[in-house]
Coordinates of C-alpha atoms in Angstrom, one line a residue:
X6 CA -18.2 2.6 112.4
X7 CA -14.3 2.0 111.8
X8 CA -12.1 2.7 108.9
X9 CA -9.0 -0.3 108.5
X10 CA -6.3 1.2 107.0
X11 CA -3.1 0.0 105.7
X12 CA 0.1 1.9 106.7
X13 CA 3.7 2.1 105.5
X14 CA 6.6 2.8 108.0
X15 CA 5.7 6.6 107.7
X16 CA 2.2 5.6 108.7
X17 CA 1.2 7.4 105.5
X18 CA -2.4 5.6 104.6
X19 CA -1.7 3.4 101.7
X20 CA -5.0 1.9 101.0
X21 CA -8.6 1.7 103.0
X22 CA -11.5 -0.8 103.5
X23 CA -14.7 -0.3 105.1
X24 CA -16.1 -3.4 104.8
X25 CA -13.8 -6.2 104.9
X26 CA -10.3 -6.9 106.7
X27 CA -7.4 -5.6 104.7
X28 CA -4.0 -7.5 106.4
X29 CA -1.6 -5.5 109.1
X30 CA -4.6 -3.0 109.2
X31 CA -5.2 -0.4 111.8
X32 CA -8.3 0.4 112.8
X33 CA -9.7 4.0 112.8
X34 CA -12.9 5.4 114.2
X35 CA -14.7 7.0 110.7
X36 CA -15.3 10.1 113.0
X37 CA -11.6 10.9 113.2
X38 CA -11.3 11.4 108.8
X39 CA -11.9 14.3 107.3
X40 CA -15.1 14.5 105.3
X41 CA -13.5 14.9 101.8
X42 CA -11.4 11.6 103.4
X43 CA -13.1 9.5 100.4
X44 CA -13.2 12.2 97.3
X45 CA -9.5 12.8 98.1
X46 CA -7.9 9.7 98.8
X47 CA -4.7 9.0 96.9
X48 CA -2.1 6.6 98.7
X49 CA 0.4 8.5 100.8
X50 CA -2.3 12.0 100.7
X51 CA -3.3 11.0 104.4
X52 CA -1.5 9.9 107.6
X53 CA -2.7 8.7 110.3
X54 CA -0.9 9.9 113.7
X55 CA -2.7 10.0 117.4
X56 CA -5.7 7.8 116.2
X57 CA -6.7 10.7 113.8
X58 CA -6.7 11.0 110.1
X59 CA -4.8 13.9 108.7
X60 CA -3.5 15.4 105.3
X61 CA 0.1 15.0 105.1
X62 CA 1.8 18.0 104.2
X63 CA 5.1 15.9 102.6
X64 CA 2.7 14.2 100.0
X65 CA 4.1 14.8 96.8
X66 CA 1.6 14.1 93.6
X67 CA 2.8 11.6 91.5
X68 CA 4.4 12.5 88.0
X69 CA 1.8 10.6 85.3
X70 CA 3.4 7.6 83.4
X71 CA 4.2 9.0 79.6
X72 CA 4.5 5.9 76.9
X73 CA 3.1 2.9 76.7
X74 CA 2.5 0.5 79.8
X75 CA 3.8 -2.3 79.9
X76 CA -0.2 -4.4 79.2
X77 CA 0.3 -2.0 76.1
X78 CA 3.4 -3.5 75.1
X79 CA 2.2 -6.9 75.3
X80 CA -0.8 -6.2 73.4
X81 CA 1.3 -4.6 70.4
X82 CA 3.5 -7.8 70.1
X83 CA 0.4 -10.3 70.1
X84 CA -1.1 -8.2 67.2
X85 CA 2.3 -8.2 65.4
X86 CA 2.4 -11.6 66.1
X87 CA -1.3 -12.4 64.6
X88 CA -0.9 -9.8 61.8
X89 CA 2.2 -12.0 60.6
X90 CA 0.6 -15.2 60.9
X91 CA -2.2 -13.8 59.3
X92 CA -0.1 -12.4 56.2
X93 CA 1.6 -16.2 56.2
X94 CA -1.6 -17.9 55.3
X95 CA -2.6 -15.5 52.7
X96 CA 0.1 -16.1 51.2
X97 CA 0.0 -19.8 51.7
X98 CA -3.4 -19.9 50.9
X99 CA -2.6 -17.9 47.7
X100 CA -0.4 -20.5 46.4
X101 CA -2.9 -23.1 47.1
X102 CA -5.3 -21.2 44.8
X103 CA -2.9 -20.6 42.3
X104 CA -2.0 -24.3 42.6
X105 CA -6.3 -25.3 42.3
X106 CA -6.6 -22.7 39.5
X107 CA -3.6 -24.7 37.2
X108 CA -1.6 -21.5 37.5
X109 CA 1.9 -23.2 38.7
X110 CA 3.1 -26.5 38.8

């Protein structure tokens, strides 16, 4: 069985596929990968050297992102806009109800 590997210029494995194809990928025989490859895979954690997949001795795990993501910021802005629209609609409805009840002229 073959693996499709997408590599960067340092031969670090960015992604892989066991089914289908990746653009600009190299092929590797599945018997040339470590037993824990699927479990431990992270982009750049493994290198492809001389037809074998090995752990990258220079791998540094990425720092976790702290704080809201870009999508969180977009969602918050949408919710804020909706809350403002609801507030405006509630004020308008109150004014209409007052006029209907004869409270204002």
